[in-house]
XYZ file of C-alpha atoms in Angstrom:
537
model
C 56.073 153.625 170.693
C 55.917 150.848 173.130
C 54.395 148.603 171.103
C 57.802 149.171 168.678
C 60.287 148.898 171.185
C 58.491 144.995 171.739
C 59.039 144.535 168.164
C 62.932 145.446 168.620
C 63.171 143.581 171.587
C 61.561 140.312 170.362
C 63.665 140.806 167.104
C 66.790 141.186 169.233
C 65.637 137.800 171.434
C 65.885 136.056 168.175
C 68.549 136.873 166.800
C 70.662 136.739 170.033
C 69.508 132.916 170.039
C 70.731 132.312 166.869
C 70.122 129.415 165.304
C 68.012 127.210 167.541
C 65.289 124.982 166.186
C 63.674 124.253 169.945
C 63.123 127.987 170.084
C 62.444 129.114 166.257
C 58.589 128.876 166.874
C 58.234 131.203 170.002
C 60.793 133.257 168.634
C 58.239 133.579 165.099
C 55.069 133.257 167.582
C 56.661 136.749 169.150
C 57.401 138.642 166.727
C 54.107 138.041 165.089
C 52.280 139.413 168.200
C 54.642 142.065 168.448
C 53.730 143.534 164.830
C 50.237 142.470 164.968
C 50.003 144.944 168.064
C 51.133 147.871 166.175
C 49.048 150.502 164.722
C 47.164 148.760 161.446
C 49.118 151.174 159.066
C 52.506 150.423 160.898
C 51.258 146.661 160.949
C 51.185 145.878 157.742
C 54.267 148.246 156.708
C 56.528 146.425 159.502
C 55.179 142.582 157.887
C 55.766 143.868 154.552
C 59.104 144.787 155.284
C 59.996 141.232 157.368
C 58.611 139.400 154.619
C 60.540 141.296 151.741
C 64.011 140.842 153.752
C 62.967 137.080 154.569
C 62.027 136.405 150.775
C 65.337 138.529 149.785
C 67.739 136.292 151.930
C 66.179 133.288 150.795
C 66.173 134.217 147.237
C 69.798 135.213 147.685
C 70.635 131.855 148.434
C 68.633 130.145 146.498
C 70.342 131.748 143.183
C 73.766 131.197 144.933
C 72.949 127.844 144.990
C 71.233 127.213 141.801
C 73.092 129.071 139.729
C 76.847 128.104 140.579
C 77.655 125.189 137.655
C 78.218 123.132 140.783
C 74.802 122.931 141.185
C 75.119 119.248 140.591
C 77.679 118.381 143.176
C 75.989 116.661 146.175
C 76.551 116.828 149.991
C 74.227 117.558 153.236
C 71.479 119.945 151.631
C 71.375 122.240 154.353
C 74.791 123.030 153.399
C 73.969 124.496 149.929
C 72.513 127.142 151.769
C 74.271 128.031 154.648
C 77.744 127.701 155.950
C 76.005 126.530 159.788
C 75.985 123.272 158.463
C 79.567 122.973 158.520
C 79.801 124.746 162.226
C 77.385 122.373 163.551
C 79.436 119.280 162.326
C 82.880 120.943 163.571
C 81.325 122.212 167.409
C 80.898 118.570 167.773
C 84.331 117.519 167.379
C 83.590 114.689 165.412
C 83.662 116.209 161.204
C 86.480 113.735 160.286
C 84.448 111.155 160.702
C 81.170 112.561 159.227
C 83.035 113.712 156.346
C 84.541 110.080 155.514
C 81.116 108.871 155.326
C 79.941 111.854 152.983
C 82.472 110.499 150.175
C 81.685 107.020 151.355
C 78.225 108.784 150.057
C 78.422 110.975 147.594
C 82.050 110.323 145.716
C 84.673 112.081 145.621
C 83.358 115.354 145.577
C 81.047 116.769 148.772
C 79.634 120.234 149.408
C 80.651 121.099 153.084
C 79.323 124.465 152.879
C 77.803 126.844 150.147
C 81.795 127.547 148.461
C 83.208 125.112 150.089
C 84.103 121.456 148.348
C 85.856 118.658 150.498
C 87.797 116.136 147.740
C 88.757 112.274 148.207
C 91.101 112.218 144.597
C 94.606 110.762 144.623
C 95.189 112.711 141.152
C 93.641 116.922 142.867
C 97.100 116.391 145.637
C 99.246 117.667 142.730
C 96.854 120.512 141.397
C 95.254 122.072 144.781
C 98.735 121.953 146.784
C 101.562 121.138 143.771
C 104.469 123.763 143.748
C 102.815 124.728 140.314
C 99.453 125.563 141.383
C 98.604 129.189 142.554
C 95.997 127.851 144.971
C 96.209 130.329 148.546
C 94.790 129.187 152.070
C 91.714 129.915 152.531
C 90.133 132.024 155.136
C 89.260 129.813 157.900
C 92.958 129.975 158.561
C 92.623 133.859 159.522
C 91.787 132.869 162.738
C 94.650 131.195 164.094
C 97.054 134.597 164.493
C 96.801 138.009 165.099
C 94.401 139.769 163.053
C 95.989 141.426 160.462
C 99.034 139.657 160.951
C 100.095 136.853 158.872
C 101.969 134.132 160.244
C 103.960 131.002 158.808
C 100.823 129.286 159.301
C 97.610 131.612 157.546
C 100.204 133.758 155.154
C 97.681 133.756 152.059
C 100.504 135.477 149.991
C 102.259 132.752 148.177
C 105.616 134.483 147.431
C 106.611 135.847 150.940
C 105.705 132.225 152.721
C 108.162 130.838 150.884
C 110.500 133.680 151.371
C 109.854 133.291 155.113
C 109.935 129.940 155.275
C 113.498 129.473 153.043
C 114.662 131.876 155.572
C 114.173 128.727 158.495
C 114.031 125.624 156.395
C 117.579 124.008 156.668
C 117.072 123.970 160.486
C 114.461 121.358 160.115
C 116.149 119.395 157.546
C 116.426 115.836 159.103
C 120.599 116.249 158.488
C 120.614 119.201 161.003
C 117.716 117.955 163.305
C 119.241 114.190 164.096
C 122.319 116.368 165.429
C 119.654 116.939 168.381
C 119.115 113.457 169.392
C 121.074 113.821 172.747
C 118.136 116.149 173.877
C 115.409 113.295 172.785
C 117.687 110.457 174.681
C 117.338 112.706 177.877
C 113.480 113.152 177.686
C 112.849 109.661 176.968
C 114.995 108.687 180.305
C 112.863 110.626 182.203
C 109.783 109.183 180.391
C 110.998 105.642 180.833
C 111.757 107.223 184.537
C 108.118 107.527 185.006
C 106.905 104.445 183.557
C 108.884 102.287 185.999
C 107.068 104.497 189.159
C 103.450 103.625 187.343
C 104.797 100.210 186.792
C 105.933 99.739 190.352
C 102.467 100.451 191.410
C 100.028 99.384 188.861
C 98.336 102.572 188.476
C 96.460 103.953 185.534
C 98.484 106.206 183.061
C 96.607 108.737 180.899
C 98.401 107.649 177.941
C 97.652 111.391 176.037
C 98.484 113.338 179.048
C 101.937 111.563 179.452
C 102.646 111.938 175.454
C 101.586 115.292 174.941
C 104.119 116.143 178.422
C 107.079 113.812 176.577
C 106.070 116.208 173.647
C 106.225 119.218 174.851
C 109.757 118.364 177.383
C 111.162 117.651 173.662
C 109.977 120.563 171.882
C 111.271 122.551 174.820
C 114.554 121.490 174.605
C 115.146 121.213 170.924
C 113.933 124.945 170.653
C 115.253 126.722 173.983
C 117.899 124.319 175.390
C 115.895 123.078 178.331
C 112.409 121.210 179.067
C 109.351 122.924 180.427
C 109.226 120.105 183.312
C 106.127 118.739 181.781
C 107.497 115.040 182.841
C 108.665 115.960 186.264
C 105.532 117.533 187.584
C 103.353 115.024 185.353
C 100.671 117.738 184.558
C 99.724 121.096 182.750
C 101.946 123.852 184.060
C 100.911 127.337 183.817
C 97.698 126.238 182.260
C 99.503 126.159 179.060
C 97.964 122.654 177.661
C 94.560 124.134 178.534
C 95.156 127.389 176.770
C 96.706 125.920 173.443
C 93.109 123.210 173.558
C 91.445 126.323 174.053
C 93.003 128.443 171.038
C 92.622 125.452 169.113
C 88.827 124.898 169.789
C 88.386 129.127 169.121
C 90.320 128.815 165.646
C 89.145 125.735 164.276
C 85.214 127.385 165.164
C 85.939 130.915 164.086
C 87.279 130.265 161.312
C 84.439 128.977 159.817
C 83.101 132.692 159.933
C 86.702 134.264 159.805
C 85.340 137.364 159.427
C 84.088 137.598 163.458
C 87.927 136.629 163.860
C 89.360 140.666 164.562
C 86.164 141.588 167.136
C 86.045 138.184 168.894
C 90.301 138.197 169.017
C 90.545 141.665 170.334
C 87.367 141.208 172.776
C 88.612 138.214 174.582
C 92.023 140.293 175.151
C 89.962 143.332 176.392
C 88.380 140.754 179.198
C 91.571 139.270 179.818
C 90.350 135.938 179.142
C 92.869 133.116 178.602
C 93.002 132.613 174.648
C 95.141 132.760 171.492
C 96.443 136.105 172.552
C 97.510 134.940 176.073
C 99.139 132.207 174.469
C 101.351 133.940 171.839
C 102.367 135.999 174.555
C 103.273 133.784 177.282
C 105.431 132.129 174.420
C 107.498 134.980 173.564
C 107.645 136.238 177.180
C 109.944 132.467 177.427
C 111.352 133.121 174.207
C 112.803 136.474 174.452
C 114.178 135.514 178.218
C 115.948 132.477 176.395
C 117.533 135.433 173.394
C 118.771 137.415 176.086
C 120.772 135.049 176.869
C 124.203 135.128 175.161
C 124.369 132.081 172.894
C 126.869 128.939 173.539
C 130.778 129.185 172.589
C 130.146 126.747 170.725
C 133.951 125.251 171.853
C 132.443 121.895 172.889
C 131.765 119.989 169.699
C 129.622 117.641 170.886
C 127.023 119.672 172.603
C 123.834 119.605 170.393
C 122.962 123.572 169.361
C 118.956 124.201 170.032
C 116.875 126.482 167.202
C 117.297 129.021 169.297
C 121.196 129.083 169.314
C 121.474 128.274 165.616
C 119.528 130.726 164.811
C 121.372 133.650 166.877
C 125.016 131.824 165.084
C 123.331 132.275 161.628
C 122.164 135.903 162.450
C 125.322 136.383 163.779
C 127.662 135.575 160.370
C 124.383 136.928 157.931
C 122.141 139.786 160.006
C 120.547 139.980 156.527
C 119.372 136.472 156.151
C 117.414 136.102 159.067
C 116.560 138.707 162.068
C 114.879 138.522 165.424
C 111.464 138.548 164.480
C 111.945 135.486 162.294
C 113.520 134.172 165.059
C 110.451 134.629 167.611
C 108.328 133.487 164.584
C 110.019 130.016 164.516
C 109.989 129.446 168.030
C 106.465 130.342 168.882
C 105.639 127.854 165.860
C 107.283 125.144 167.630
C 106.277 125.511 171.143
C 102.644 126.324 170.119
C 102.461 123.436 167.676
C 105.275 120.803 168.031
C 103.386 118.709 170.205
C 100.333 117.804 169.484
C 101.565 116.345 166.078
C 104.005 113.938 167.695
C 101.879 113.276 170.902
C 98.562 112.532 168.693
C 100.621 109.887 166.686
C 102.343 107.744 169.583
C 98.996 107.944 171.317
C 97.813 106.687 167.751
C 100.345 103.472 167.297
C 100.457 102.961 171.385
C 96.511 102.217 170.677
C 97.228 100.027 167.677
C 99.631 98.128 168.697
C 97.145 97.055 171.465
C 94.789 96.438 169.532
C 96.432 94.107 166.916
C 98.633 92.372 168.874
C 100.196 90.246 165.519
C 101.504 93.879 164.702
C 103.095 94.649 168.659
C 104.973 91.207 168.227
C 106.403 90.778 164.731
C 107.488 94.911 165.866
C 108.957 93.066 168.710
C 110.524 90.800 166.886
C 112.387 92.857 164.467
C 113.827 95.337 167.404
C 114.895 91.691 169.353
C 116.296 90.582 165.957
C 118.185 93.568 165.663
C 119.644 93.630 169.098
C 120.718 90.116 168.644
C 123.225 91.303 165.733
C 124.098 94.431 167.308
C 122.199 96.603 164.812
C 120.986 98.687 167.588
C 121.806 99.895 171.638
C 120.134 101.178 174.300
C 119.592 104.442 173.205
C 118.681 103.943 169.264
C 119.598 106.642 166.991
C 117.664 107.548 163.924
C 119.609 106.337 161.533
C 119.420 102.797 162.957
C 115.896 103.070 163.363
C 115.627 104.558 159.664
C 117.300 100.350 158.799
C 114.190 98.752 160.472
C 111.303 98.621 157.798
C 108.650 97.216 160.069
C 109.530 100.163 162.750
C 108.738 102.455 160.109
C 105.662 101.230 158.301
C 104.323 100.881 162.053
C 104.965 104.747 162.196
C 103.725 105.340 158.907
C 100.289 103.588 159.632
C 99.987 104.802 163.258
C 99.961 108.386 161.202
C 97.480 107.193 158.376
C 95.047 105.708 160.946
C 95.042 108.413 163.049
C 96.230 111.699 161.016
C 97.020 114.436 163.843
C 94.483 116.967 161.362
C 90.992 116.153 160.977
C 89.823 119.256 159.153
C 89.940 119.981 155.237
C 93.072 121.877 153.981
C 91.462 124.546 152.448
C 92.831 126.307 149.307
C 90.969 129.242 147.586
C 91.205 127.991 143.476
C 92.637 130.328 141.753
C 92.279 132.865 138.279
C 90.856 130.972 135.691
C 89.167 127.988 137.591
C 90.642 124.708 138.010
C 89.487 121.213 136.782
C 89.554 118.941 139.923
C 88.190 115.370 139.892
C 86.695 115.786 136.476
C 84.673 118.962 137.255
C 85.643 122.469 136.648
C 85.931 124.644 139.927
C 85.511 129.028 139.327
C 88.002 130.702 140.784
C 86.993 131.816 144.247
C 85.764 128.314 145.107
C 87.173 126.611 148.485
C 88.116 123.072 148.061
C 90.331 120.519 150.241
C 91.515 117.069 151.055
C 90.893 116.149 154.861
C 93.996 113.399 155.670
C 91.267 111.521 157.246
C 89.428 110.960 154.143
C 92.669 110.422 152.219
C 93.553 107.516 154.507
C 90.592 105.422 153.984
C 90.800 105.951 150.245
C 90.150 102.135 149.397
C 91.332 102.486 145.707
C 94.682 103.606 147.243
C 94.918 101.778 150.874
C 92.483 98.581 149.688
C 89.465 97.640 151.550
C 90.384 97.116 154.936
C 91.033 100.930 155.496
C 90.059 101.084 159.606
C 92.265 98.063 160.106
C 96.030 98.956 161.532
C 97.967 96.845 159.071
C 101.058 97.942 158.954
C 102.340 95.419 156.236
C 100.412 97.803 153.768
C 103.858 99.816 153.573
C 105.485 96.906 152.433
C 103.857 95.410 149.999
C 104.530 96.026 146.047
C 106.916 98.991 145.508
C 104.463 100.685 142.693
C 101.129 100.301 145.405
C 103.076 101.819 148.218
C 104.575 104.514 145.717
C 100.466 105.487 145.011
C 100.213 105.299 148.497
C 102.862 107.782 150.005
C 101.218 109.882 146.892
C 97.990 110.453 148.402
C 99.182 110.158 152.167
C 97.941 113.576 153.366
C 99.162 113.645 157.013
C 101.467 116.303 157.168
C 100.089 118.198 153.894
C 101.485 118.433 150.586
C 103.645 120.758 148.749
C 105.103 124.004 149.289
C 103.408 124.079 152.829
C 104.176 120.646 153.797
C 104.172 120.330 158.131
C 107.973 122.308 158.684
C 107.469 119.868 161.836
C 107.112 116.859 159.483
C 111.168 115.851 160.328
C 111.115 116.626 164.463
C 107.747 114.313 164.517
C 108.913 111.220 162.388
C 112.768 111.858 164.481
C 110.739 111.435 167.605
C 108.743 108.539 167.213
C 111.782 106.617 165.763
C 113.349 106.575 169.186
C 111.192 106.422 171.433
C 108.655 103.783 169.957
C 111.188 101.266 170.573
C 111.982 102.144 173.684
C 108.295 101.811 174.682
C 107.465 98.522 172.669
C 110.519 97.091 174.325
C 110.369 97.905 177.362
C 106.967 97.862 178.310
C 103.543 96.190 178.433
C 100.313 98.729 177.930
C 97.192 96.865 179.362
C 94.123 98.910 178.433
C 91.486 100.184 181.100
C 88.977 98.992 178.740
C 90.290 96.909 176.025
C 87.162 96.750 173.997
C 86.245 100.346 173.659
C 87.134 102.527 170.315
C 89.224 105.588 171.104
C 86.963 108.506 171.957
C 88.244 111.747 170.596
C 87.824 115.199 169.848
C 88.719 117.644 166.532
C 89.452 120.498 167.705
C 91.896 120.688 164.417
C 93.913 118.084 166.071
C 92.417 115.121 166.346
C 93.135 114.326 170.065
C 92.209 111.163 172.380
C 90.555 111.245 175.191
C 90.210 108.650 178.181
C 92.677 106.501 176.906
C 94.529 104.764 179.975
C 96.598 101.949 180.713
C 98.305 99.978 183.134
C 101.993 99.439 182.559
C 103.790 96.346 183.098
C 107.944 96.593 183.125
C 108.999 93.180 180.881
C 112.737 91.978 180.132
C 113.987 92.483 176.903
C 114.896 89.378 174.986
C 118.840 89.868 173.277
């Protein structure tokens, strides 16, 4: 009896380890001893029956990998097998990277993981995320919600996201969202605030700390009416910035094996342990305060309305059209997510711009230019910044360098296969475009892909037509980023504020800019001294 309780236990070691080469051997070395110390006619029943389940699994996936008629489609070979691959390349943080050098590779098709196909094809944007195709998310987006609970985000149901999402939409049309400029101007004073204290003293600024806090202030007041304070205390409040990196990091891992999603979700809130759940909650715990409050008059005409308010007027005139659950739905999507995107990309061109300094001055010189003839003021709206082309292809390839997403974006193919870069895909298959990839597409963006040129966006009106085509930043389609407008309204106001206002001096000039994926592709250790300079009218 003993004897098979050492069998368990040494069975149990192993696979409690899980995968780990350094220990495979002992792991073997035990279990051998363990069933060579049974009873001879237990023995050999108990090594019969590990080496019927081992040959089972492996035959399993050897025919699931054989026999698919993607046989032929190349990629790591461990991942024809086994989806750890994949999890191994993600835990690291660095898969955007890993998978631009697969297509560099193998083309434009890669096996990621045993159903899963990552594609680099300017012509597959139109079939896996077109308004025509029925391609659904696929399951590695389970994991970023409440099990069992679809959000605006992981809905896999085609018809009621869009239903849900016409129900919102017009509030995040740029028409509507420039109307909420006055709460940008105020956030970027108390940015530019800041600034002059780190200039006054030389110090270091965490460049992503300070972008993500001018992110969030924004996001704060666009949705509830009033900033979080991010700026004024200058640091993660509540532990919220720590608990969104950490949801991030759970989803973008779990999601991999979506499946583990319900028991790991609901075990983490049984411990109490700061997570998605804690998150969601400490959201709508803001939210619903900011509901109960009764909504502006709305007498003064030229006080900017937040979501939050036009929302409550809308449900107010149309109770059908949109309720209170939609509402909280909306709002937790922005808070949660509205500011990575936008601090990710100013960290992005911030970097560039010191980097290639020929691109920080002729920027320079257009915003100088423009002052000059009165084309813009102090506090430049959108739709002056919206007459600047070199502004915006500096945007535009601050976002293609640097996409905020560094993950595929999975769709499941649907009934009937799909034909996707020349090879035909069964239904059930996983395939994606990772914006990272798409970006150094040297067909589309020409051959000096890693350099931050923003002149690209200017060139011949049929090249940069084929390039907005396959730029893959904010997704494609149907579930195009609903934060697309607030991120691109952002930037245009405050980038020339900072280019003209300030010198960035990196801490170390010469180093690339370490990051991590954690789904969002953020920068780390990225810090500057800031240097107040005159602005030339």
């Amino acid at each position: 009896m003993s004897a098979h309780c050492n069998l368990y236990k040494d069975m149990r070691r192993a696979w409690c380890r899980g995968i780990n080469f350094a220990n495979m051997t002992e792991d073997i070395r035990r279990i051998f001893l363990s069933v060579t110390s049974l009873p001879e006619s237990y023995s050999i029943l108990s090594l019969f029956c590990l080496i019927a389940t081992f040959a089972l699994v492996v035959s399993f996936k050897l025919y699931r990998a054989l026999a698919t008629p993607l046989r032929g489609a190349q990629g790591p070979w461990f991942a024809r097998f086994s989806r750890l691959w994949l999890l191994r390349e993600v835990y690291h943080g660095t898969f955007m990277r890993t998978n631009v050098k697969l297509h560099e590779k193998y083309g434009p098709i890669v096996r990621i993981a045993p159903n899963e196909y990552s594609i680099d094809d300017p012509a597959a944007v139109q079939i896996i995320y077109g308004s025509k195709g029925r391609f659904t998310k696929s399951t590695w987006y389970d994991a970023s919600g409440f099990p069992g609970k679809p959000n605006g985000f992981n809905d896999h149901n085609i018809e009621r996201h869009a239903a849900g999402r016409r129900k919102v939409s017009s509030a995040y049309s740029m028409t509507n969202l420039v109307q909420l400029e006055p709460f940008i101007n105020d956030c970027t004073s108390i940015l530019r605030a800041r600034l002059d204290e780190f200039a006054s003293t030389a110090a270091l600024v965490d460049i992503p700390r300070w972008t993500q806090c001018y992110a969030f202030d924004v996001i704060g007041e666009m949705t509830l009416g009033e900033r979080f304070g991010f700026l004024d205390a200058g640091k993660d409040i509540q532990g919220i910035i720590q608990t969104l990196d950490s949801t991030l990091f759970y989803a973008s891992r779990v999601g991999i094996y979506s499946f583990l999603h319900p028991i790991l979700f609901w075990l983490n809130m049984m411990l109490n342990m700061e997570g998605m759940g804690f998150l969601i909650n400490f959201i709508q715990d803001i939210v619903t305060t900011r509901m109960g409050k009764p909504p502006p008059d709305g007498k003064d005409e030229n006080a900017p309305a937040d979501f939050i308010t036009k929302f409550q007027r809308i449900r107010e005139e149309n109770p059908e059209k949109i309720d209170k659950e939609d509402i909280m739905a909306s709002a937790v999507a922005n808070i949660s997510a509205g500011s990575d995107t936008t601090s990710i990309s100013l960290t992005s061109v911030i970097f560039h711009l010191c980097k290639f300094p020929e691109a920080l001055a002729r920027l320079r010189n257009e915003l100088e230019g423009a002052i000059r003839r009165g084309e813009i003021a102090d506090s430049i709206t959108f739709k002056q910044a919206q007459k600047l082309p070199y502004l915006q292809a500096v945007i535009k390839e601050g976002l293609r360098i640097h996409p905020a997403t560094g993950l595929i974006l999975g769709r499941v193919v649907p009934k009937g296969g799909a034909t996707i870069a020349g090879c035909l895909f069964p239904e059930g298959t996983t395939v994606g475009i990772n914006a990272w990839v798409a970006g150094r597409n040297k067909d589309v963006y020409g051959d000096d892909v890693e350099a931050f040129r923003p002149e690209r966006w200017l060139e011949d009106a049929e090249v940069v037509k084929r390039r907005e085509a396959y730029f893959m930043t904010f997704g494609s389609g149907p579930r195009t980023c609903l934060g697309k407008n607030i991120s691109l309204l952002e930037m245009s106001k405050v980038i020339p504020v900072l280019v003209l206002e300030y010198d960035f001096e990196p801490e170390h000039p010469d180093r690339p800019c370490e990051t991590e994926n954690v789904w969002f592709v953020k920068q780390k250790h990225f810090r500057c001294r800031v240097r107040r300079r005159s602005v030339k009218s």
